[in-house]
Short mmCIF file of C-alpha atoms in Angstrom, two decimals:
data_model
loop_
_atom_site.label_atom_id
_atom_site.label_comp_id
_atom_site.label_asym_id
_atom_site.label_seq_id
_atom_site.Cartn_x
_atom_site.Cartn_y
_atom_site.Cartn_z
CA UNK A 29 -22.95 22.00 4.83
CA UNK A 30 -22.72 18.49 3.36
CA UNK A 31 -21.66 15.62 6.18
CA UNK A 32 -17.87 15.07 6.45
CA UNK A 33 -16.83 12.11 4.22
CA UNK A 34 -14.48 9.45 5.94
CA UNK A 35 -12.64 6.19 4.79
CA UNK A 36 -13.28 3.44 7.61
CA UNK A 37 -11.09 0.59 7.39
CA UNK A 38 -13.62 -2.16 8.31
CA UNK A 39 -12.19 -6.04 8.63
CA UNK A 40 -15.23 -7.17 10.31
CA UNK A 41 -13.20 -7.69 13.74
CA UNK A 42 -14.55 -5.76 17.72
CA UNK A 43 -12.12 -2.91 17.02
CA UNK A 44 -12.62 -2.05 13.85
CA UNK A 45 -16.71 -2.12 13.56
CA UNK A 46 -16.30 -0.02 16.80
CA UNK A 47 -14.14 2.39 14.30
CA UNK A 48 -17.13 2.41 11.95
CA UNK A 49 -19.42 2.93 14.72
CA UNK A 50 -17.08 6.37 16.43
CA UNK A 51 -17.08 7.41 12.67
CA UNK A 52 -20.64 7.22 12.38
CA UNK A 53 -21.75 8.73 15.86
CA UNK A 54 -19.66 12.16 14.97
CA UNK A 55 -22.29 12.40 12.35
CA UNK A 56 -19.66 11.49 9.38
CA UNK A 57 -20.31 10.05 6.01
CA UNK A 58 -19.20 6.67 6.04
CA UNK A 59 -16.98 4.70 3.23
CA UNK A 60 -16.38 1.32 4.40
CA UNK A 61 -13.28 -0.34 2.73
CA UNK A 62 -12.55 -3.53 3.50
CA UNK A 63 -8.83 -5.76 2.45
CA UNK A 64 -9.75 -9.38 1.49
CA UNK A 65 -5.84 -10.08 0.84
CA UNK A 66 -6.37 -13.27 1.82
CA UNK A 67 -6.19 -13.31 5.23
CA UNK A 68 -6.61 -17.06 6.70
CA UNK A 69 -10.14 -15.36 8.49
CA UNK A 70 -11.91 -14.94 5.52
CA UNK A 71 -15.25 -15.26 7.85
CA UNK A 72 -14.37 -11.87 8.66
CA UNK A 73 -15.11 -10.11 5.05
CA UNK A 74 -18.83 -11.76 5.15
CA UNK A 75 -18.68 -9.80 9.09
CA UNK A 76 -17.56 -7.02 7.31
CA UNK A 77 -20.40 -6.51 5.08
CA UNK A 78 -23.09 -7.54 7.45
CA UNK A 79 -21.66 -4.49 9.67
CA UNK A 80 -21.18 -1.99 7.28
CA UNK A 81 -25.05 -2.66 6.04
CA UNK A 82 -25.92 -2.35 9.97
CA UNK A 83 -24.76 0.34 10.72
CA UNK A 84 -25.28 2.18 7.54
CA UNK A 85 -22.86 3.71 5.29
CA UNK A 86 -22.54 5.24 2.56
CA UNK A 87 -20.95 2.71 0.39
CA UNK A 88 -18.78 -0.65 0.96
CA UNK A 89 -16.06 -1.14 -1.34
CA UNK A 90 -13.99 -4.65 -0.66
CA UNK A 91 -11.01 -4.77 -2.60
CA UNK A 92 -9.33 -8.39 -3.64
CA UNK A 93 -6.32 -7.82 -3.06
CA UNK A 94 -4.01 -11.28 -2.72
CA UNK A 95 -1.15 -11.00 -0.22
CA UNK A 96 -0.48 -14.50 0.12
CA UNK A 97 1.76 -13.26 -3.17
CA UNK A 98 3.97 -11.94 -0.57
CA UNK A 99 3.34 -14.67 2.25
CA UNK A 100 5.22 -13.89 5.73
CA UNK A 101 2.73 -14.02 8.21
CA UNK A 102 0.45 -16.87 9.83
CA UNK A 103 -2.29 -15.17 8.33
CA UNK A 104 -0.98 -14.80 5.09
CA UNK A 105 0.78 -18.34 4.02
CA UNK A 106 -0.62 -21.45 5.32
CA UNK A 107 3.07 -23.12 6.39
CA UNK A 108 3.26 -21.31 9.23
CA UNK A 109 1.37 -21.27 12.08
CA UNK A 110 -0.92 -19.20 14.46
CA UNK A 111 0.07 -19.54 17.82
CA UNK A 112 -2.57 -20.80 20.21
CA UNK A 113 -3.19 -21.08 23.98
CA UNK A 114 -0.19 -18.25 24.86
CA UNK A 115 -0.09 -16.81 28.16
CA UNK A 116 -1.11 -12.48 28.08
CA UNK A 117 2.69 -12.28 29.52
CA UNK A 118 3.91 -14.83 25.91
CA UNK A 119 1.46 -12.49 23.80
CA UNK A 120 2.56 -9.12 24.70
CA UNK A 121 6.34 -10.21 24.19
CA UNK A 122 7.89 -9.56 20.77
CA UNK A 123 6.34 -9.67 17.54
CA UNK A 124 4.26 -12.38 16.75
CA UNK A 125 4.04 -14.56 13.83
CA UNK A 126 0.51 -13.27 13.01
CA UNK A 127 2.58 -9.67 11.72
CA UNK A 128 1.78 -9.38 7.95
CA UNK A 129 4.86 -7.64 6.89
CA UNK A 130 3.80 -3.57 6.20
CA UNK A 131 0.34 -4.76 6.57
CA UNK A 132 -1.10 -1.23 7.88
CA UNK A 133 1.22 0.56 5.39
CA UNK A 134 -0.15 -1.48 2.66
CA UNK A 135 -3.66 -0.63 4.03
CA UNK A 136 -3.42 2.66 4.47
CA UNK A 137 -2.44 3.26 1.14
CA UNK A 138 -5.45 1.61 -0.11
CA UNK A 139 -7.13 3.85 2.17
CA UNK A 140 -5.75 7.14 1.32
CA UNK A 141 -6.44 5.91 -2.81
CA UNK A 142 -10.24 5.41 -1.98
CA UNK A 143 -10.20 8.50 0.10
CA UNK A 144 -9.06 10.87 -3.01
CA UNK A 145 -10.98 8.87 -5.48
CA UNK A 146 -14.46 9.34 -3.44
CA UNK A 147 -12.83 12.92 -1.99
CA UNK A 148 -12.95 11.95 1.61
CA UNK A 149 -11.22 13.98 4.03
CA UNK A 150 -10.44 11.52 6.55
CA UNK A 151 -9.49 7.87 6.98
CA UNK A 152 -10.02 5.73 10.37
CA UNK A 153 -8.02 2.79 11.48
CA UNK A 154 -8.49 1.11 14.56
CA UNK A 155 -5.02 0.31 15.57
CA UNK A 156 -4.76 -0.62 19.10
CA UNK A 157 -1.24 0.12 20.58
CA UNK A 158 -2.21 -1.42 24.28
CA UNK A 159 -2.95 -5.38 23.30
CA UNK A 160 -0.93 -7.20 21.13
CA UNK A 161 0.88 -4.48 21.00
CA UNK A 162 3.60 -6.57 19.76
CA UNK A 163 2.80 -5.56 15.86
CA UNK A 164 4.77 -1.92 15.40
CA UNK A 165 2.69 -0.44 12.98
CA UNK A 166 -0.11 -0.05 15.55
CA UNK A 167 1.92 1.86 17.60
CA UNK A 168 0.99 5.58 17.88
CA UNK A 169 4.55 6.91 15.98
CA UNK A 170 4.16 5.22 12.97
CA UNK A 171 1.10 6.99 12.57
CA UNK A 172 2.55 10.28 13.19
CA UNK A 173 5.10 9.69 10.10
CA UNK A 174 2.04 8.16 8.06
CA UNK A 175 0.17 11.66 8.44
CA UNK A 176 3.08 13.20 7.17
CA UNK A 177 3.09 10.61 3.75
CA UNK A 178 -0.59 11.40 3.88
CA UNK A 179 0.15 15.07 3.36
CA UNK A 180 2.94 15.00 1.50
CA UNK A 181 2.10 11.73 -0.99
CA UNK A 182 -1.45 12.92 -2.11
CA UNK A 183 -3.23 15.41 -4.48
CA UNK A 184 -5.24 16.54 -1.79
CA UNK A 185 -2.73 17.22 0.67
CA UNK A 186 -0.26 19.18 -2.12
CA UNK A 187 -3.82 21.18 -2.55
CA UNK A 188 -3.68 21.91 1.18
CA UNK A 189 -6.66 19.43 2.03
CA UNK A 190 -4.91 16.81 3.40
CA UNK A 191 -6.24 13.34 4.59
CA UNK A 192 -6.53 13.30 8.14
CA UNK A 193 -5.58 10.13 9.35
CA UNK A 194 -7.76 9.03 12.52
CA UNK A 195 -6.67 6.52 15.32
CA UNK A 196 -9.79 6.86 17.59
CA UNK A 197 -8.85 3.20 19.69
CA UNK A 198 -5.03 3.30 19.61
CA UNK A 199 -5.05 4.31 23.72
CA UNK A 200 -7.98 2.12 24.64
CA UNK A 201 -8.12 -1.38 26.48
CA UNK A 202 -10.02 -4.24 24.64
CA UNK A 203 -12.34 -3.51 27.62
CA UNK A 204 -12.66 -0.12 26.87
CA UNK A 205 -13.33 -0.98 22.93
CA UNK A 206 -15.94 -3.69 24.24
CA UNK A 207 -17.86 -0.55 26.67
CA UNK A 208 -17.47 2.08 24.39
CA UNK A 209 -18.90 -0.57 21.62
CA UNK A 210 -21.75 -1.42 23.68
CA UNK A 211 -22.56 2.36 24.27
CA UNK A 212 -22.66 3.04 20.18
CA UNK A 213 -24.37 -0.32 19.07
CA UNK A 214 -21.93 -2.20 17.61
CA UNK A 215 -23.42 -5.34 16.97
CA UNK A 216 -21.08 -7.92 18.55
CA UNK A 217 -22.98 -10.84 17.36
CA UNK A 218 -21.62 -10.21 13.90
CA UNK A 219 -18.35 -9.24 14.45
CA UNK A 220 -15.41 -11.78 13.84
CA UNK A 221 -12.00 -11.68 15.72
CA UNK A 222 -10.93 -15.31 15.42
CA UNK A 223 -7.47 -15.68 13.52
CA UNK A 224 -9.22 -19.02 11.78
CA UNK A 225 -12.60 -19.01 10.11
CA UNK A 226 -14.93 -21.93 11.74
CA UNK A 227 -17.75 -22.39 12.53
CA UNK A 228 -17.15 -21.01 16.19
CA UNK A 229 -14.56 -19.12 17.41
CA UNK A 230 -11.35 -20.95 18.59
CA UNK A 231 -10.99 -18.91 21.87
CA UNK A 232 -7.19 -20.15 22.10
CA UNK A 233 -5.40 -17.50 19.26
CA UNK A 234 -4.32 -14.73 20.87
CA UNK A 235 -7.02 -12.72 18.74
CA UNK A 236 -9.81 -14.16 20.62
CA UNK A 237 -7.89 -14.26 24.40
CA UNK A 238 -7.62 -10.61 23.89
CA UNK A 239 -10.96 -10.21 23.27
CA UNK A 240 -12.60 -12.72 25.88
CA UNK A 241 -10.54 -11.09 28.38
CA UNK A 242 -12.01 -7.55 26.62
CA UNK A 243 -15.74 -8.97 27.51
CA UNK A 244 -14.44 -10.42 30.80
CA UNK A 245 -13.03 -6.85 32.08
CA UNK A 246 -16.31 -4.79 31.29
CA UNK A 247 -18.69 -6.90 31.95
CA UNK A 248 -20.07 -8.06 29.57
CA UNK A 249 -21.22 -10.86 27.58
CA UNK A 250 -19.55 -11.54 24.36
CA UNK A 251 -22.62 -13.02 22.53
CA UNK A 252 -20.40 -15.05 19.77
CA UNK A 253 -19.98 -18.89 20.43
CA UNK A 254 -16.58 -20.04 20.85
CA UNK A 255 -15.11 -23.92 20.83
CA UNK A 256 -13.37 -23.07 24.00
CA UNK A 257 -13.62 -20.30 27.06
CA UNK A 258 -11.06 -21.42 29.14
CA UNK A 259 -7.47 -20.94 29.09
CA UNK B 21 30.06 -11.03 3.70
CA UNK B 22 26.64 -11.80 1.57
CA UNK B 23 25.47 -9.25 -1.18
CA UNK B 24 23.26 -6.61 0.66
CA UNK B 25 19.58 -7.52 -0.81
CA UNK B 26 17.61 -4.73 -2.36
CA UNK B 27 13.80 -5.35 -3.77
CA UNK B 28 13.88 -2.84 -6.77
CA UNK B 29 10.25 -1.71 -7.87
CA UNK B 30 10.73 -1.96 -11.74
CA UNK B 31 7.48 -1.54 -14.05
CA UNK B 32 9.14 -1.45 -17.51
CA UNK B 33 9.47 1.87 -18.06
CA UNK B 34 12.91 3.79 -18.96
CA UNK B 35 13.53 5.15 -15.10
CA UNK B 36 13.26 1.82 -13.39
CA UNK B 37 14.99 0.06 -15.99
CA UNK B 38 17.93 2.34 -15.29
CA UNK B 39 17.29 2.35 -11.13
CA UNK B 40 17.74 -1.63 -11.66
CA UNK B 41 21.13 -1.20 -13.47
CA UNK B 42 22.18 1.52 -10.59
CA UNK B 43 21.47 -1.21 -7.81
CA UNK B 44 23.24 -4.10 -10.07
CA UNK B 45 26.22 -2.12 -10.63
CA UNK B 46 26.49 -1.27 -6.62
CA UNK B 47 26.58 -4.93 -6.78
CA UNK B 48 23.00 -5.69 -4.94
CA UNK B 49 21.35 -9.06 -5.38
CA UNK B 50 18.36 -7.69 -6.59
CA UNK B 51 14.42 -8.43 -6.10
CA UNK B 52 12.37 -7.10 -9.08
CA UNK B 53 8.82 -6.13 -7.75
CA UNK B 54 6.15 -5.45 -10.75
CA UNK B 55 2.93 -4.58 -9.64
CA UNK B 56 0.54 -5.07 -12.58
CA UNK B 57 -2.11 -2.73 -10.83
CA UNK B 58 -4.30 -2.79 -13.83
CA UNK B 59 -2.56 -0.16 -15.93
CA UNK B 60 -3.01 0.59 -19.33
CA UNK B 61 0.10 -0.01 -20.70
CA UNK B 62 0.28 -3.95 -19.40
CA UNK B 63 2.85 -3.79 -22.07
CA UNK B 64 4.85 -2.18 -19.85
CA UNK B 65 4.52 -5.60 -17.74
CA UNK B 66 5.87 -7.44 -20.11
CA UNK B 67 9.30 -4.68 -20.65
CA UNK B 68 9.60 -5.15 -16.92
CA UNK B 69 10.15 -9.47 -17.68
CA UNK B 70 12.66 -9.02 -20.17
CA UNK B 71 14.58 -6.14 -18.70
CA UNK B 72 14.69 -8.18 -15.33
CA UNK B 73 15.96 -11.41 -17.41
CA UNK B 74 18.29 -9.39 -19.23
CA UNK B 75 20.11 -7.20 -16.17
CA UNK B 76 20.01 -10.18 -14.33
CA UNK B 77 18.06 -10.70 -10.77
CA UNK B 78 17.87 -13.10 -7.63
CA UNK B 79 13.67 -13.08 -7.97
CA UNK B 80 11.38 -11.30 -10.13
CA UNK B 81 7.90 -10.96 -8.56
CA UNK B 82 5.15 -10.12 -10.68
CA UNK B 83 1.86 -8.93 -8.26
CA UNK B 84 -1.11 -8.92 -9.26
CA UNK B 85 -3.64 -5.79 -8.11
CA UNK B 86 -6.01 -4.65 -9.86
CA UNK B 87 -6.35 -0.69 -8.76
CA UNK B 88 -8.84 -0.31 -11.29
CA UNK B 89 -11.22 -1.42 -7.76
CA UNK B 90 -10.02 2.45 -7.12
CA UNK B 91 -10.21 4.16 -10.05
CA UNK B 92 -9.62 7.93 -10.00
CA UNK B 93 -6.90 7.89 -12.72
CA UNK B 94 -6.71 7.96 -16.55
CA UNK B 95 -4.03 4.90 -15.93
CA UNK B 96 -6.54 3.07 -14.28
CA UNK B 97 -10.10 4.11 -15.30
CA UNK B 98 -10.61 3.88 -19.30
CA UNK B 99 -13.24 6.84 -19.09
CA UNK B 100 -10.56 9.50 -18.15
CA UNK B 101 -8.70 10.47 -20.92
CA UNK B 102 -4.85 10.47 -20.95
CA UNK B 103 -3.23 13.84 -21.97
CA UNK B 104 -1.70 14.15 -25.33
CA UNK B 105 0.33 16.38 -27.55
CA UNK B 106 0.40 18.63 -24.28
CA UNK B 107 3.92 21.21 -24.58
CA UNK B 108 6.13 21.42 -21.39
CA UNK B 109 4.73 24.08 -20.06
CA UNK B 110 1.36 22.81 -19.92
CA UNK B 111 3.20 18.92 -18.84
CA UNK B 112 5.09 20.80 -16.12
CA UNK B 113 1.82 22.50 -14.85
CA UNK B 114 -0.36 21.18 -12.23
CA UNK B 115 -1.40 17.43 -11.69
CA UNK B 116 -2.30 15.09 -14.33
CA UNK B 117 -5.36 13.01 -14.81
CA UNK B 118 -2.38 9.81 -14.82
CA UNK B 119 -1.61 10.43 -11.44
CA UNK B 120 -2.81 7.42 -9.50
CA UNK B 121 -4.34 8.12 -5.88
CA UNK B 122 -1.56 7.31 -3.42
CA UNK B 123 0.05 5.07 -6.06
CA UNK B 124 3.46 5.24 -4.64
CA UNK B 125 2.55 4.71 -1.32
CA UNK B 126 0.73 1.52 -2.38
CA UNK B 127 3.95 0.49 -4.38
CA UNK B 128 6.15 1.47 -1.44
CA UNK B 129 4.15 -0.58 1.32
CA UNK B 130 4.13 -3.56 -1.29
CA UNK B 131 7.74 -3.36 -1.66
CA UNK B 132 8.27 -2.89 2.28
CA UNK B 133 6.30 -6.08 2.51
CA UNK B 134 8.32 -7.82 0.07
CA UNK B 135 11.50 -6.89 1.27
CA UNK B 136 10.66 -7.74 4.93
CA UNK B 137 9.08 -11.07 3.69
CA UNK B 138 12.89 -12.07 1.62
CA UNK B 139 14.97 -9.91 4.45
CA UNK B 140 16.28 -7.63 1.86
CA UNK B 141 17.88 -4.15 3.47
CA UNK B 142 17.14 -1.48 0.55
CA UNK B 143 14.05 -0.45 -1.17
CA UNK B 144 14.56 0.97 -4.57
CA UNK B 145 12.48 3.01 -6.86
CA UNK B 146 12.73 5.51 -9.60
CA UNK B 147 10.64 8.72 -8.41
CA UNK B 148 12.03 11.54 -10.54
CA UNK B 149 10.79 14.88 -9.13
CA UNK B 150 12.65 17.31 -12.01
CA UNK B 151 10.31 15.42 -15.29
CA UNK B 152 6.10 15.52 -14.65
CA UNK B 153 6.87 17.21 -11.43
CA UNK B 154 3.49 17.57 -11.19
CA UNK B 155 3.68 13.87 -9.19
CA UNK B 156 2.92 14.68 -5.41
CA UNK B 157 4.04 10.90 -4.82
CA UNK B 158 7.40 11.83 -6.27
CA UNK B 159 8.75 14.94 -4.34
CA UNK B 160 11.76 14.18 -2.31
CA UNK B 161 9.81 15.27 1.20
CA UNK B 162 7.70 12.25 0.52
CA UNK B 163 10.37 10.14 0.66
CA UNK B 164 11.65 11.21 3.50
CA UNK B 165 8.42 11.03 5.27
CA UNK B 166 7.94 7.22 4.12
CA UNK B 167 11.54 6.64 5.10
CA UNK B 168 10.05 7.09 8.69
CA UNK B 169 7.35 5.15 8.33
CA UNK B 170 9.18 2.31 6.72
CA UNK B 171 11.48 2.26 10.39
CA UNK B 172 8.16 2.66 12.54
CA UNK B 173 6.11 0.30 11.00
CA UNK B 174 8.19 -2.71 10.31
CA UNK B 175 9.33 -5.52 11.96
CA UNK B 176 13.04 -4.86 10.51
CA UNK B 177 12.60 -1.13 11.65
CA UNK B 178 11.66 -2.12 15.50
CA UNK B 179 14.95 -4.65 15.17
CA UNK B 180 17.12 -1.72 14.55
CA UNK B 181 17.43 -2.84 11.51
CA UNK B 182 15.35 -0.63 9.36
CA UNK B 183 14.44 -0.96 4.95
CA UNK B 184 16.33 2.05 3.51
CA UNK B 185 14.40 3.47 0.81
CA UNK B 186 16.48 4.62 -2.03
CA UNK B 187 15.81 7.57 -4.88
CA UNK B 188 18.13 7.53 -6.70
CA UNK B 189 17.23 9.51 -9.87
CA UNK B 190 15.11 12.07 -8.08
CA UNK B 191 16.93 14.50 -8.86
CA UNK B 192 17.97 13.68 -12.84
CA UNK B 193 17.06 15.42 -15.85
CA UNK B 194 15.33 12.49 -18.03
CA UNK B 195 18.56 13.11 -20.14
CA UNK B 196 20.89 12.26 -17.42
CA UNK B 197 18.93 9.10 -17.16
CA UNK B 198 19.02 8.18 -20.09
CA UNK B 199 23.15 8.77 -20.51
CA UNK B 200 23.51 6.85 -17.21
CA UNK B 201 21.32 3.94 -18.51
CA UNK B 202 23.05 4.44 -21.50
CA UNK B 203 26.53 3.60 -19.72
CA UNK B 204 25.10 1.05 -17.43
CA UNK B 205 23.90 -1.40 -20.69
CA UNK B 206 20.06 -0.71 -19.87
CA UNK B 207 18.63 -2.30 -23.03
CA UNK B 208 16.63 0.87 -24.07
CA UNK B 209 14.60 -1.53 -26.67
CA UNK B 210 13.12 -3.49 -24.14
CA UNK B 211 12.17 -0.66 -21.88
CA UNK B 212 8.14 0.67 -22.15
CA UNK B 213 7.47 4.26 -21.06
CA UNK B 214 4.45 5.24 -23.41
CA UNK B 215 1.34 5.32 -21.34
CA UNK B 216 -0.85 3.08 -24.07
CA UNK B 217 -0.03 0.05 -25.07
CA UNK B 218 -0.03 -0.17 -28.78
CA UNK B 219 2.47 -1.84 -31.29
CA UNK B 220 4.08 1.29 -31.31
CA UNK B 221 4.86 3.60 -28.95
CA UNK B 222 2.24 6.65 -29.52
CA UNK B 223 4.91 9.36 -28.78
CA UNK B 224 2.45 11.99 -27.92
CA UNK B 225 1.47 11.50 -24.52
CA UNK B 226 3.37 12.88 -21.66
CA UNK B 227 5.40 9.95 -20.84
CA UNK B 228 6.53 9.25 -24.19
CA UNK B 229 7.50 13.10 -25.00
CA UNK B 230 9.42 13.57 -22.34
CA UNK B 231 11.76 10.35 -22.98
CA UNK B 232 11.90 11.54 -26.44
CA UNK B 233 13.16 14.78 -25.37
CA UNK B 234 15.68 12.94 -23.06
CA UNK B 235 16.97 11.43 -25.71
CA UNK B 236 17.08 14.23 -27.70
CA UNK B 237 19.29 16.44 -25.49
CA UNK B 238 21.07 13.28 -24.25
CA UNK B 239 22.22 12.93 -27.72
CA UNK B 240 21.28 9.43 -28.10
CA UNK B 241 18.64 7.75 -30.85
CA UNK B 242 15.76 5.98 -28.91
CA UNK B 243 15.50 2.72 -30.20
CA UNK B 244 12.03 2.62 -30.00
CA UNK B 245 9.40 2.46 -32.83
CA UNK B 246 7.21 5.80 -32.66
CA UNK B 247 3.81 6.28 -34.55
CA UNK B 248 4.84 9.92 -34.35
CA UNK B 249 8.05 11.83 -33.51
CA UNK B 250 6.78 15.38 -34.00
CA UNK B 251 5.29 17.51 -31.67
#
């Protein structure tokens, strides 16, 4: 029997090369797509790639894709501005200005058009409802009503093959992510989490507090350099 | 009290010219969204500018994204052909090679961004599940399955203040679209259905037989130039 095919949504950040590497260790074929829409990180497309050729898949597909056209998040429109040196109590309150309106609607969409294109028969995104979990479509619900779009929205699904949407990190801790990451060979070194794209890693956005206190919690050593460890 | 906002997907063709006029005449300040994905009518593009001048809009925005990067469809790979001189029966039977992969729930997510990013309250677009029913993406139950998404995984949604996604010709015969466009002053010249885009309308691919026929049984002359109106 020929290998399962999946869709792995692949930014280049801890969670989502983490994705790639779950995807990978249950022995599926692996289509890396990765969403340069412009995102102020764009460090973390060059992650992407170096990842995806890492840990092997079967193809990479990066799609331009320019949401600064639609602007409304810190990451998308360079007027406004992502908030630094927050407390975990400031982060996990509310939504922050980091959201990219519909972002994982918009990316999941992409996902589910690769997926039929390349007839793939499953999709991972590694939404994490515990940290920042501020953003609401990483929360476990709007993934329930996604499957249902999934089933309902797509050629495969109305041929009774639908897409299965997977969500292996949504119930983990960033330590959790960071162990179970270290246990599958995800190569930290390359991944990128920083909301800006230096040369090091701010350490101040709440991107990279979440996952310094990730490394902190397990253990471990987060081998990336950062401008700043303490907060 | 302000006009309630809606961002109205319009791409030119007869059914979202009309959807338009059905928000303006509820009175909505509307948002035109045109997502030039690459198709290969871009004439269609250029409908969707005049029509939007013409019924009169708050903001027009024209994306660009080019889903040729997916492929998978005759509308957006030129080595698939696109079905011609087909009868109903065979029109009405099965999928087409134009259906995109997941193309509506791309253009919904874009348009959930959109509205989220100008605050608008509606979403409208012009599925019609009755004409080239053979549209997974345009079945009713898929709607209401993004309708759930579009509350989980916004910002507006999580404010109790959710996007309402709007259908409203779902359930129309192509000829009751065209005698309520027809009433509503939807300038039928200006509107682009025919899935090439040559000087003249080619009248022998699906898109362009079924308007015909709506006209036809709608009583009404298209206004259209046709390089054939025999089937």
């Amino acid at each position: 029997m020929p290998p399962t095919r999946a869709v792995v949504l692949l930014s280049g950040g801890l969670d989502s090369s983490t994705c790639l590497a779950i995807a990978k260790s249950k022995g599926r074929e692996a289509y890396a797509l990765t969403v340069d829409y412009g995102q102020r990180h764009k460090r973390e497309i060059e992650a992407a790639k170096k990842i995806a050729k890492r840990l092997g898949v079967k193809a990479h597909k990066i799609l331009k894709f320019n949401l600064t056209q639609i602007g409304g998040s810190a990451l998308t429109d360079k007027r406004i501005t992502v908030p630094e040196k927050r407390s975990m109590e400031e982060i996990g309150r509310g939504i922050p200005s980091t959201y990219v309106p519909a972002r994982n609607t918009i990316l999941l969409g992409l996902a589910l058009g690769y997926a039929e294109t390349v007839d793939a028969d499953e999709v991972y995104i590694a939404a994490n409802a515990l940290d920042v979990s501020g953003y609401p479509d990483c929360r476990p619900e709007f993934y329930t009503a996604f499957r249902e779009v999934a089933r309902l929205g797509t050629k495969r699904g109305v041929e009774g093959r639908p897409i299965h949407i997977h969500t292996p990190v949504i119930h983990m801790t960033k330590a959790d992510i960071v162990r179970l990451g270290a246990r599958l060979g995800v190569p930290f070194e390359l991944t990128w989490s920083c909301y800006h794209g230096r040369g090091k890693a701010c350490g101040v956005c709440d991107s990279c507090q979440l996952r310094l206190k990730g490394f902190r919690e397990a253990g471990l050593e987060d081998p990336l350099p950062y401008a700043s460890r303490n907060v």
